[in-house]
CSV table of C-alpha atoms and ligand atoms in Angstrom, one decimal:
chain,number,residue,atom,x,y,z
V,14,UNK,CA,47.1,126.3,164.1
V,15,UNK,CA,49.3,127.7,161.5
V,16,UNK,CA,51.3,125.9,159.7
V,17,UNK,CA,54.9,126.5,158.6
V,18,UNK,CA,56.0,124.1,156.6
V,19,UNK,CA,54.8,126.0,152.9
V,20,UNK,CA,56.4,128.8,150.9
V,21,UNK,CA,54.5,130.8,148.8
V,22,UNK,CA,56.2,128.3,145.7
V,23,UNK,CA,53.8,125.2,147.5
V,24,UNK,CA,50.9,127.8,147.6
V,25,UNK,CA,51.0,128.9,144.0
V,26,UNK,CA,51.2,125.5,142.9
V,27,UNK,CA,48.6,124.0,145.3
V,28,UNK,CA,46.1,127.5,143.8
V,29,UNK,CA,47.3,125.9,140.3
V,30,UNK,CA,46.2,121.8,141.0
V,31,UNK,CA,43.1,123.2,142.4
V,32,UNK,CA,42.1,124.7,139.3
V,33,UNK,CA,43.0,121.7,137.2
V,34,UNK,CA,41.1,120.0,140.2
V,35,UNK,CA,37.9,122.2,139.4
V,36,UNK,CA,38.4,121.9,135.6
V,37,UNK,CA,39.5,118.2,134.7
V,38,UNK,CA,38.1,116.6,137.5
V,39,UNK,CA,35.3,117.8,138.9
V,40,UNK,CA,34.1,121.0,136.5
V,41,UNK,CA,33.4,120.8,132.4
V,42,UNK,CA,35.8,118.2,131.6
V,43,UNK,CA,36.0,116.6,134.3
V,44,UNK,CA,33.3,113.9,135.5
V,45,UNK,CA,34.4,112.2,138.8
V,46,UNK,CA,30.8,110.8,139.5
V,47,UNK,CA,31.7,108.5,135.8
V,48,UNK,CA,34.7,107.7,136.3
V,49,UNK,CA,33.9,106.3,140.3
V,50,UNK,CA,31.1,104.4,138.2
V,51,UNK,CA,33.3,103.1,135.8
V,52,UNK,CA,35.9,102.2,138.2
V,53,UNK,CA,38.7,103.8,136.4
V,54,UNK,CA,40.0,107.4,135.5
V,55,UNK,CA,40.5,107.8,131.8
V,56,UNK,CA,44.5,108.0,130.9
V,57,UNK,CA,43.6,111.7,129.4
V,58,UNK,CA,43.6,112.9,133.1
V,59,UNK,CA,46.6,111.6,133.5
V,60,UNK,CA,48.4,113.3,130.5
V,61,UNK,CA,46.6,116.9,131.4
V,62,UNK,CA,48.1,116.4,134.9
V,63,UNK,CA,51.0,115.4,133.2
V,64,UNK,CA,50.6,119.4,130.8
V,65,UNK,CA,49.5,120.8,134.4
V,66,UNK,CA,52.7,119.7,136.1
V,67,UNK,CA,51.3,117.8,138.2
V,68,UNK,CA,53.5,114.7,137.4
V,69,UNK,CA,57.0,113.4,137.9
V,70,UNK,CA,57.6,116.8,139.9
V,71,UNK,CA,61.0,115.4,140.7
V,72,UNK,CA,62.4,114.3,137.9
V,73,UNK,CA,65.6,116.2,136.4
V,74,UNK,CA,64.6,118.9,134.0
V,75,UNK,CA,67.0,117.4,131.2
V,76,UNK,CA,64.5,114.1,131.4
V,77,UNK,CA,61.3,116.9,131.7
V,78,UNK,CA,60.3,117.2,135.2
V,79,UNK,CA,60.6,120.2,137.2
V,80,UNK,CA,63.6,119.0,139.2
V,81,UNK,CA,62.1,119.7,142.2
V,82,UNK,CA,62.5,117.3,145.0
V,83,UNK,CA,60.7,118.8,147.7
V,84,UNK,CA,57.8,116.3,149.5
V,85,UNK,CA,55.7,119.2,149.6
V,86,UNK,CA,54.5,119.3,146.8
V,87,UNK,CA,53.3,116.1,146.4
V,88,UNK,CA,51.8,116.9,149.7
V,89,UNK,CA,49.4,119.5,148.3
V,90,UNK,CA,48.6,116.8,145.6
V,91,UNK,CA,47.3,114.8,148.4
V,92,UNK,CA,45.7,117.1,150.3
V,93,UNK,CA,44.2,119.1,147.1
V,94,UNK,CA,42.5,115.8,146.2
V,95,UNK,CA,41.1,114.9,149.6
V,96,UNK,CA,39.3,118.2,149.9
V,97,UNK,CA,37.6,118.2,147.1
V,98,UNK,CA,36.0,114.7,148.0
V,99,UNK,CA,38.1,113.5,145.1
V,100,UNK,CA,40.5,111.1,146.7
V,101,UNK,CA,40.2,107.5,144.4
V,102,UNK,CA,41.3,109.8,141.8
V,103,UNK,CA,44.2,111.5,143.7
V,104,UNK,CA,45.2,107.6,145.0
V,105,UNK,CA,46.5,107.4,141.2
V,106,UNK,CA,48.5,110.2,141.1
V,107,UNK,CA,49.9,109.9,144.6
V,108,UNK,CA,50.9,106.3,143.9
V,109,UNK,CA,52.5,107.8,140.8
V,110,UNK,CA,54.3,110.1,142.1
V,111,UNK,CA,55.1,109.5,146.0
V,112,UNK,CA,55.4,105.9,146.0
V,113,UNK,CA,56.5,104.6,142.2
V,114,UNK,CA,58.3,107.4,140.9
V,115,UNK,CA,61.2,107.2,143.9
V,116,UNK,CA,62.2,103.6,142.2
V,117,UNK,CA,63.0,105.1,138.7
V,118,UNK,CA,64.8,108.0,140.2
V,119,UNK,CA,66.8,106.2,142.9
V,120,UNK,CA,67.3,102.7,140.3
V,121,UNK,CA,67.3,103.6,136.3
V,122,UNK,CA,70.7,103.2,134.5
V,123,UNK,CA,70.9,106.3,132.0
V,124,UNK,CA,70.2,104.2,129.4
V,125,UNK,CA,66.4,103.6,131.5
V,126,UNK,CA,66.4,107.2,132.3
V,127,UNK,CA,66.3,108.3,128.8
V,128,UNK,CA,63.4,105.7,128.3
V,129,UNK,CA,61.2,106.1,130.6
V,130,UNK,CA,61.8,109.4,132.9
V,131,UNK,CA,60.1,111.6,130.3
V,132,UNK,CA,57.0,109.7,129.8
V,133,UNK,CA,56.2,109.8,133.8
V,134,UNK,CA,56.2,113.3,133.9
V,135,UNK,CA,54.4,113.9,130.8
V,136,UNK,CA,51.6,111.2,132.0
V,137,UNK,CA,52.0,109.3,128.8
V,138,UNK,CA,53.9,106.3,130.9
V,139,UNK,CA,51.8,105.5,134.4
V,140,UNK,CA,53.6,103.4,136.6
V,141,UNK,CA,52.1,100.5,139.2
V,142,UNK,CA,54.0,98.6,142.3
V,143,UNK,CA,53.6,95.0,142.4
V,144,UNK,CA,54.6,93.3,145.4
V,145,UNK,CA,51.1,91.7,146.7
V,146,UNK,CA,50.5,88.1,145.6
V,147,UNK,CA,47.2,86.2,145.9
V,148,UNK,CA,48.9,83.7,148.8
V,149,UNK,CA,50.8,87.0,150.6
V,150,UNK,CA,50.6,90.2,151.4
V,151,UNK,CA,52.3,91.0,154.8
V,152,UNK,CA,54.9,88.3,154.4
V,153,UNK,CA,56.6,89.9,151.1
V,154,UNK,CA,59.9,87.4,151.6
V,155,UNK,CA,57.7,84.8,150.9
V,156,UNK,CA,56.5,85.8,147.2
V,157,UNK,CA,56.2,83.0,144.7
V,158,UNK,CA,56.5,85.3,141.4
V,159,UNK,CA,59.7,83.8,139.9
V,160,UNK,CA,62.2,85.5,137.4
V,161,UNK,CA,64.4,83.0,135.6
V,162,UNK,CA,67.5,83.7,133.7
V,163,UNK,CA,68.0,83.0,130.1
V,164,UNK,CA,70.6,84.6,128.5
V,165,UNK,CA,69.4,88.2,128.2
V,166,UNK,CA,66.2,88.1,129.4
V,167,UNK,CA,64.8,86.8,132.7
V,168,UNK,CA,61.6,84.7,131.9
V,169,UNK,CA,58.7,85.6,134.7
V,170,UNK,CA,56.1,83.6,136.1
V,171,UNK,CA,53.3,84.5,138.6
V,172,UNK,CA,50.7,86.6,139.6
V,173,UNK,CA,50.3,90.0,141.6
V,174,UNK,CA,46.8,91.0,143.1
V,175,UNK,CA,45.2,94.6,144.5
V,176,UNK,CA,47.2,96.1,142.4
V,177,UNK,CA,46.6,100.3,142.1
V,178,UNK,CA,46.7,101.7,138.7
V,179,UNK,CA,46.8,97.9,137.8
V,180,UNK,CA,44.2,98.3,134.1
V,181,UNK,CA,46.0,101.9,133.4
V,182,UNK,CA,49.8,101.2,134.1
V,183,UNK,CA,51.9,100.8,131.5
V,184,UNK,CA,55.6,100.5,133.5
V,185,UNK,CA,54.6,97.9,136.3
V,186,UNK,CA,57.6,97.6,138.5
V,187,UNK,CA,57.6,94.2,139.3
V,188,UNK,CA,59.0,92.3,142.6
V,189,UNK,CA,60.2,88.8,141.8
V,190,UNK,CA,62.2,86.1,143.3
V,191,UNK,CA,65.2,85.9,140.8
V,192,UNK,CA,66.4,83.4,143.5
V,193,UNK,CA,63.9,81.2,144.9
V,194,UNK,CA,65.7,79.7,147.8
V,195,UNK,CA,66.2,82.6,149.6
V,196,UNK,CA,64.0,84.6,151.1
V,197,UNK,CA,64.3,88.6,151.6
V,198,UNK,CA,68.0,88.2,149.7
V,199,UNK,CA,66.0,86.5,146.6
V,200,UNK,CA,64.1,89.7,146.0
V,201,UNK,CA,65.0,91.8,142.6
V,202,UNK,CA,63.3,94.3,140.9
V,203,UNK,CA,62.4,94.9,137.4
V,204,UNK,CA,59.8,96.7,135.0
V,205,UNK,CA,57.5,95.3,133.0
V,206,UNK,CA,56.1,97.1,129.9
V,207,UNK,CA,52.3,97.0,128.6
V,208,UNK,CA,53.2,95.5,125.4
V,209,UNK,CA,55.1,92.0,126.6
V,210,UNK,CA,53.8,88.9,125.7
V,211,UNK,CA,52.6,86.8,128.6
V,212,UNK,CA,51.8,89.9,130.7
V,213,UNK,CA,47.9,89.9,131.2
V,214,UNK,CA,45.7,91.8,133.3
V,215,UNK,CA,42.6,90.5,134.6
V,216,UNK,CA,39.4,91.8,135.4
V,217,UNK,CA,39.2,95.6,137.2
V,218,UNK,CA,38.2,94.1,141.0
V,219,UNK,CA,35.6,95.8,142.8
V,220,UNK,CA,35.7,97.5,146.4
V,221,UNK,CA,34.1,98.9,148.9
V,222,UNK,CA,35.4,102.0,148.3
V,223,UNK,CA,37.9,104.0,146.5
V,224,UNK,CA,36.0,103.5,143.4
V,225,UNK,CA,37.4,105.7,140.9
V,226,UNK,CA,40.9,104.0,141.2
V,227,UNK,CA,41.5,100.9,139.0
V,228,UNK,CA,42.9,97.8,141.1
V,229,UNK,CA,43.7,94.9,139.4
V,230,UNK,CA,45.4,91.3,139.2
V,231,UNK,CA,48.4,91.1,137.1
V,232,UNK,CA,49.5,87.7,135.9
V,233,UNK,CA,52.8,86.9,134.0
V,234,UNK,CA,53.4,83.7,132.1
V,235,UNK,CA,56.6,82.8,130.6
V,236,UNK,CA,56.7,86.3,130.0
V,237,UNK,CA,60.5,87.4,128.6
V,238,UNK,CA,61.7,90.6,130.3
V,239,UNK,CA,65.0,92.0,129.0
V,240,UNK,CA,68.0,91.8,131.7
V,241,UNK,CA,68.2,95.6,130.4
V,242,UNK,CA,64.7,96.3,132.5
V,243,UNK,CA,66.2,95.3,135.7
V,244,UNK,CA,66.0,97.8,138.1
V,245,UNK,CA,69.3,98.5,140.3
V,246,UNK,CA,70.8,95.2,141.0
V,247,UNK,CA,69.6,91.7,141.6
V,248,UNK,CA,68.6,90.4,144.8
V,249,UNK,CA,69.3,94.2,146.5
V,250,UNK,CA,65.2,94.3,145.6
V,251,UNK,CA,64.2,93.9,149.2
V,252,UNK,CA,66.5,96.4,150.6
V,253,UNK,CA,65.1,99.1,147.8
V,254,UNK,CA,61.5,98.5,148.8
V,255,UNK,CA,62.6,99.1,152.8
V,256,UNK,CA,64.2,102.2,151.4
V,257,UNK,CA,61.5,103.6,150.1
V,258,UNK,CA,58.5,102.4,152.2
V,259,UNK,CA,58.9,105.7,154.6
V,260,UNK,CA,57.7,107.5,151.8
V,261,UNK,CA,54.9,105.6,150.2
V,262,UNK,CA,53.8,105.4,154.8
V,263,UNK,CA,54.1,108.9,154.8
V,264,UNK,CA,51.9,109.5,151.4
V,265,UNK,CA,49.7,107.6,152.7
V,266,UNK,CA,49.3,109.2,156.2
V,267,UNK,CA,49.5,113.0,155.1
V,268,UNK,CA,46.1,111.8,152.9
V,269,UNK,CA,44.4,110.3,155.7
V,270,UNK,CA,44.7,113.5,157.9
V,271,UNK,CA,43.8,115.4,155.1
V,272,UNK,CA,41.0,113.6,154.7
V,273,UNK,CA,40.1,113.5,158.1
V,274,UNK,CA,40.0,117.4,157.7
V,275,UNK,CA,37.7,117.2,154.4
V,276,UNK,CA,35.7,114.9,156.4
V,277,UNK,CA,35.5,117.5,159.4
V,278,UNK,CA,34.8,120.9,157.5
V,279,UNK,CA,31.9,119.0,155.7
V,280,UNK,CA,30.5,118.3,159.1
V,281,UNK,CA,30.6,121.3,160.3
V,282,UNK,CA,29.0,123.3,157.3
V,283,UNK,CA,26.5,120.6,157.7
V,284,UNK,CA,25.7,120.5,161.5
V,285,UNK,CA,25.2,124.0,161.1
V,286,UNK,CA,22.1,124.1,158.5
V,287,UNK,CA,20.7,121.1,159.8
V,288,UNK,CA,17.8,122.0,162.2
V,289,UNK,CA,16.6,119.4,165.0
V,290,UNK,CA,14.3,119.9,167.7
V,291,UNK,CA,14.0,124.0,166.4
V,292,UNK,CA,18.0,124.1,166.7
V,293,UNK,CA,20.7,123.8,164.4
V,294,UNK,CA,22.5,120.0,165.4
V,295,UNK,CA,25.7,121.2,165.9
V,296,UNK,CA,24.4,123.4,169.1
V,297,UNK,CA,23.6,120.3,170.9
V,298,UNK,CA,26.6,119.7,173.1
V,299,UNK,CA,27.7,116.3,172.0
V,300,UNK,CA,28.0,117.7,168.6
V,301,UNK,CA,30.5,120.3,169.7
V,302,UNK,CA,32.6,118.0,171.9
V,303,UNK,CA,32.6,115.4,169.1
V,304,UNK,CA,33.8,118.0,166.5
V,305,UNK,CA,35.9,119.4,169.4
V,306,UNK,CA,37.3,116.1,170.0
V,307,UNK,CA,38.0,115.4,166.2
V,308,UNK,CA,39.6,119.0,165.6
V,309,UNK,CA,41.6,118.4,168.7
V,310,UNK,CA,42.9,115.3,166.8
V,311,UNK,CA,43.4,116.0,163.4
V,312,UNK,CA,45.5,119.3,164.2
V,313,UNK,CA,47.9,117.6,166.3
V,314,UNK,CA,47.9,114.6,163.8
V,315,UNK,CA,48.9,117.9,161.1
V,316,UNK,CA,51.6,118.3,163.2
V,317,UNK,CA,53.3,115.2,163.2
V,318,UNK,CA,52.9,114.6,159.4
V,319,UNK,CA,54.5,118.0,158.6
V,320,UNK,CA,57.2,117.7,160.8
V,321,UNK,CA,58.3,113.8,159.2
V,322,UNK,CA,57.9,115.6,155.7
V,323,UNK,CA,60.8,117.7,157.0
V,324,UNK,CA,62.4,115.2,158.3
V,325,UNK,CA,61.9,113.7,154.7
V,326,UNK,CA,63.2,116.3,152.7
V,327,UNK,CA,66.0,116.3,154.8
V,328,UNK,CA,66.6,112.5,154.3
V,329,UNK,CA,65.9,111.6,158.4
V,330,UNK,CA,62.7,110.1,158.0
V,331,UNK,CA,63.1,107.0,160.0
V,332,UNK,CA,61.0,103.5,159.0
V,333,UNK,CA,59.5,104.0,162.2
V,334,UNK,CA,58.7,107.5,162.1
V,335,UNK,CA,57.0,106.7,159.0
V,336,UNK,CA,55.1,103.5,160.4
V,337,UNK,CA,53.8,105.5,163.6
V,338,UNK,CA,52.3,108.6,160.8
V,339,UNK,CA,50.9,105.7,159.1
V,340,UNK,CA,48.8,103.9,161.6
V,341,UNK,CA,47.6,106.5,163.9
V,342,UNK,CA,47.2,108.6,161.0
V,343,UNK,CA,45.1,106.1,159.3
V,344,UNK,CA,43.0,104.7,162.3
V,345,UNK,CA,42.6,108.9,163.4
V,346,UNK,CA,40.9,109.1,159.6
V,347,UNK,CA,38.5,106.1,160.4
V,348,UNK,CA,37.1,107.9,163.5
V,349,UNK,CA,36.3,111.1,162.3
V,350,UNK,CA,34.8,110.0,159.0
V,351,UNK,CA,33.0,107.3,161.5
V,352,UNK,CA,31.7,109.9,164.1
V,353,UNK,CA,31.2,112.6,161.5
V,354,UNK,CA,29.2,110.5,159.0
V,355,UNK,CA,26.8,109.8,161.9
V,356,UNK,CA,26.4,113.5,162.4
V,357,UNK,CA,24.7,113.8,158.7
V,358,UNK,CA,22.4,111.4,160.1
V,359,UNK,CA,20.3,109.4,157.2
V,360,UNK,CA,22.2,111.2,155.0
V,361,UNK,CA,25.6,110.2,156.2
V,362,UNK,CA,24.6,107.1,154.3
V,363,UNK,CA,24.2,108.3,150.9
V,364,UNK,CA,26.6,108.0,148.0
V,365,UNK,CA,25.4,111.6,147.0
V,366,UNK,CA,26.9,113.2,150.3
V,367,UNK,CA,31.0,112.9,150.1
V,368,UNK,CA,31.0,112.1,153.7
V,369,UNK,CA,29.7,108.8,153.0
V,370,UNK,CA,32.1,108.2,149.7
V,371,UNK,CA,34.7,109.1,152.8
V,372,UNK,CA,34.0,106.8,154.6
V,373,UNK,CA,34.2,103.8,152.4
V,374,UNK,CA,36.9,105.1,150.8
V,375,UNK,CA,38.8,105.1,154.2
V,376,UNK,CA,38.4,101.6,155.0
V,377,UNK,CA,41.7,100.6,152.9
V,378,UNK,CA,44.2,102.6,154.4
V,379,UNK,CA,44.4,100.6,157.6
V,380,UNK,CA,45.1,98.1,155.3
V,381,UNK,CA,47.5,98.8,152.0
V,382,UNK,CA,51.1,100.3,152.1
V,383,UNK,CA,51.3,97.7,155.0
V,384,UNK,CA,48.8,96.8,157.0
V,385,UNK,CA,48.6,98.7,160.9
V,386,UNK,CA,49.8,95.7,163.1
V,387,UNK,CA,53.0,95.6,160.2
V,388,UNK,CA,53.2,98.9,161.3
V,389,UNK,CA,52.9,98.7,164.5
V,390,UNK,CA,55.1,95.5,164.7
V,391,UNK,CA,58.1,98.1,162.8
V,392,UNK,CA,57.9,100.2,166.0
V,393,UNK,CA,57.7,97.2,168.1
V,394,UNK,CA,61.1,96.2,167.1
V,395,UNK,CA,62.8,99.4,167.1
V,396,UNK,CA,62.2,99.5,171.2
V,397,UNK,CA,64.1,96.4,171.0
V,398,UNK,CA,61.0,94.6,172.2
W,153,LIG,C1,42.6,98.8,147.4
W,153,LIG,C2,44.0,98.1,147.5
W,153,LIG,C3,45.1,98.6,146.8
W,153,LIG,C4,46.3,98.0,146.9
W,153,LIG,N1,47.4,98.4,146.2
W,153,LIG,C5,48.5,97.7,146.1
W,153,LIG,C6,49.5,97.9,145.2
W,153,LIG,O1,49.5,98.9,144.4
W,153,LIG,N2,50.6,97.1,145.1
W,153,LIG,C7,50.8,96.1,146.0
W,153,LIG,O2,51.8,95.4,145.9
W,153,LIG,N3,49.8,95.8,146.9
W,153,LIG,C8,48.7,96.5,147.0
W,153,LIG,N4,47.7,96.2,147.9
W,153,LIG,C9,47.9,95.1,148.8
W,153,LIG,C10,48.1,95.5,150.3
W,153,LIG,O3,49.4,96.2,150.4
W,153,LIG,C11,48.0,94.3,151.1
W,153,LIG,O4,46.6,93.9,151.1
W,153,LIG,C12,48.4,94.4,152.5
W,153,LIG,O5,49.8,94.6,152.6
W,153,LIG,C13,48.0,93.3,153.4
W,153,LIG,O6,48.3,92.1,152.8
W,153,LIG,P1,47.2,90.9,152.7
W,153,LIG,O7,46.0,91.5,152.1
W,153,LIG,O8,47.9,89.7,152.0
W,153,LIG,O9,46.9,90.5,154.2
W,153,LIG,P2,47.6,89.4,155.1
W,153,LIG,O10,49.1,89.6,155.0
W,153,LIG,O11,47.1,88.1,154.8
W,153,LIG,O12,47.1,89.9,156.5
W,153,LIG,C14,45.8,89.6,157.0
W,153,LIG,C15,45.7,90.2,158.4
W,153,LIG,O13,46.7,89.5,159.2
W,153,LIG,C16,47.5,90.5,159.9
W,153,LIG,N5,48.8,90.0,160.0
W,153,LIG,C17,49.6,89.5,159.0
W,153,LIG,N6,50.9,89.3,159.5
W,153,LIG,C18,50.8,89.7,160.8
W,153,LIG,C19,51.8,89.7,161.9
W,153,LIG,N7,53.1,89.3,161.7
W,153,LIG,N8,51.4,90.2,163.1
W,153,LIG,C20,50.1,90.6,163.3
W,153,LIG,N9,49.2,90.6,162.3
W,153,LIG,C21,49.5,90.2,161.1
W,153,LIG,C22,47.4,91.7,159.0
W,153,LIG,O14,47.7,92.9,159.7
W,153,LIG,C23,46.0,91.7,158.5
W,153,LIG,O15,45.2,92.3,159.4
W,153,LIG,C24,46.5,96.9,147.8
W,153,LIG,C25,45.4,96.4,148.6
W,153,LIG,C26,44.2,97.0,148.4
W,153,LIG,C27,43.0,96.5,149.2
């Protein structure tokens, strides 16, 4: 089905990112099977995205950005990354951009602005979200982390877990409880900069999947963060992180269906090679009805996501708009990887094949940016149930 949501502006710039794609990530400088060994993507990559334009697309060109706030482009990023089988590097970028960046343009004083604004774009500053704590995840109101006033500085305690970009980030915005006796209303939020004392990372965690992406505990002791580093206002933290959510669910769910597309054009080159019983597989009819089926799904997922990045730009996405693209989006991309991977057969199961990296790498998105029954508990509530 054809799509309308693109100008020829979003084409040009999704032909550019795939040549940076071809050249830094997966071509001559690029090597994507290292880095999902090493379980991290060097900070280089960042800054070349950074060169490419691929960063901070929305900041103001005075802080240098593009100034263009327009969802779809970070869209292509997304959907760029997932088609080349490339997606644990794109999670870094799209967590960058889609789901961190917001914050600093919604939040900064000018003062912050001048500080950090032109080192997101460039790359040189990579950002991280911190909310998840070892004892919760769902239940954010109940975070432990503690910020504690002291003249100009708030001295912070705690530790974060899971956290994405967590060994490369060097701006870490940080939720805390600056007053520990409330719940949601005790929620502020502040950055926290590589260099502070106190502030120490621990050991790069390893997953099931998404294995280029660096995720990381955090842990803070005693450490002194300037009151200057707060972001927006005290306790209004919770109601900035509600705010933004509807982006980082629709980030999330505009990957997954694209994906769920990679997934289902790899199938289909493959089902038609692979020869069975003196036919290709994918003349059998279960084949076509699966890939039917899965087709069937995806493009009608497409639809939904493009239409709530309208309703983004326009500044109507609803929280549960977003949380409905973000669940059935999601589970969607666990079928099809499922069924598709076991149309590769044997092969379906080896790293080589980027059906199986896939499909591992799909596992988490049921579960991060909120998990699906948070979701689904969103859109619960808004039919007054
Ligand atoms: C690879 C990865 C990257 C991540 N990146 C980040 C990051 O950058 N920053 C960050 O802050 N966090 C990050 N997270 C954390 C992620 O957002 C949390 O794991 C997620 O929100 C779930 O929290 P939890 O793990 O504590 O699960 P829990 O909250 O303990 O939930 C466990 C299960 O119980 C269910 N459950 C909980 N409450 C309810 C309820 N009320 N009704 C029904 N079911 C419920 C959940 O749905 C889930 O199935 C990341 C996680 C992973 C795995």
């Amino acid at each position: 089905m054809k799509r309308s949501l693109f100008d020829d502006v979003h084409e040009d710039f999704r032909a550019s990112f795939r040549t940076f794609l071809a050249r830094e990530v997966l071509g001559e400088e690029g090597r994507y099977g290292e880095w999902e060994r090493e379980g991290i993507v060097p900070r280089e990559v960042f800054a070349a995205a950074g060169r490419g334009g691929f960063l901070g697309m929305a900041v103001p060109e005075a802080y240098g950005g593009a100034g263009a706030e327009d969802f779809r482009l970070n869209l292509v990023i997304g959907e760029e990354t997932q088609r080349a089988g490339v997606g644990s590097f794109g999670l870094g970028i799209t967590l960058h951009n889609d789901i961190c960046l917001p914050y600093f343009l919604s939040y900064c004083t000018e003062p912050q602005r001048e500080r950090w604004l032109d080192g997101i774009a460039s790359g040189e500053l990579i950002t991280a979200l911190a909310m998840t704590e070892p004892g919760i995840g769902s239940d954010l109101a109940a975070m432990s982390t503690s910020a504690r006033r002291e003249g100009d500085h708030y001295v912070v305690n705690g530790t974060k877990t899971f956290i994405t970009n967590g060994i490369n980030a060097d701006l870490v915005i940080l939720a805390v409880k600056t007053d520990p006796s409330e719940r949601h209303r005790g929620i502020s939020l502040m950055v926290v900069e590589r260099s502070m004392e106190g502030f120490e990372r621990g050991r790069n965690l390893e997953k099931i999947g998404q294995h280029a992406q660096d995720t990381a505990e955090l842990s803070f002791s005693d450490v002194r963060v300037p009151i200057d580093n707060l972001l927006g206002q005290e306790s209004e933290g919770f109601r900035y992180l509600v705010s933004n959510l509807p982006q980082e669910r629709l980030s999330i769910a505009a990957s997954a269906v694209a994906a769920a597309e990679a997934a289902i054009g790899w199938t289909l080159e493959y089902v038609r090679e692979r020869q069975a019983f003196g036919q290709p597989i994918g003349s059998f009819q279960s084949s076509r009805f699966t890939l039917a089926e899965l087709h069937g799904e995806a493009q009608i997922a497409r639809v939904f996501v493009d239409r709530c990045t309208q309703a983004l730009n326009d500044g109507e996405l609803t929280a549960e708009d977003a949380a409905t693209a973000k669940w059935w989006c999601t589970d969607l991309q666990g079928r099809v990887v499922d069924r598709c991977l076991q149309l590769f057969g044997g092969y379906g199961y080896m790293l080589e094949y980027p059906i199986a990296r896939a499909f591992a790498d799909a596992r988490v998105t049921r579960i991060y940016g909120g998990a699906n029954e948070i979701m689904k508990e969103i859109v619960g509530r808004s039919l007054g149930l």
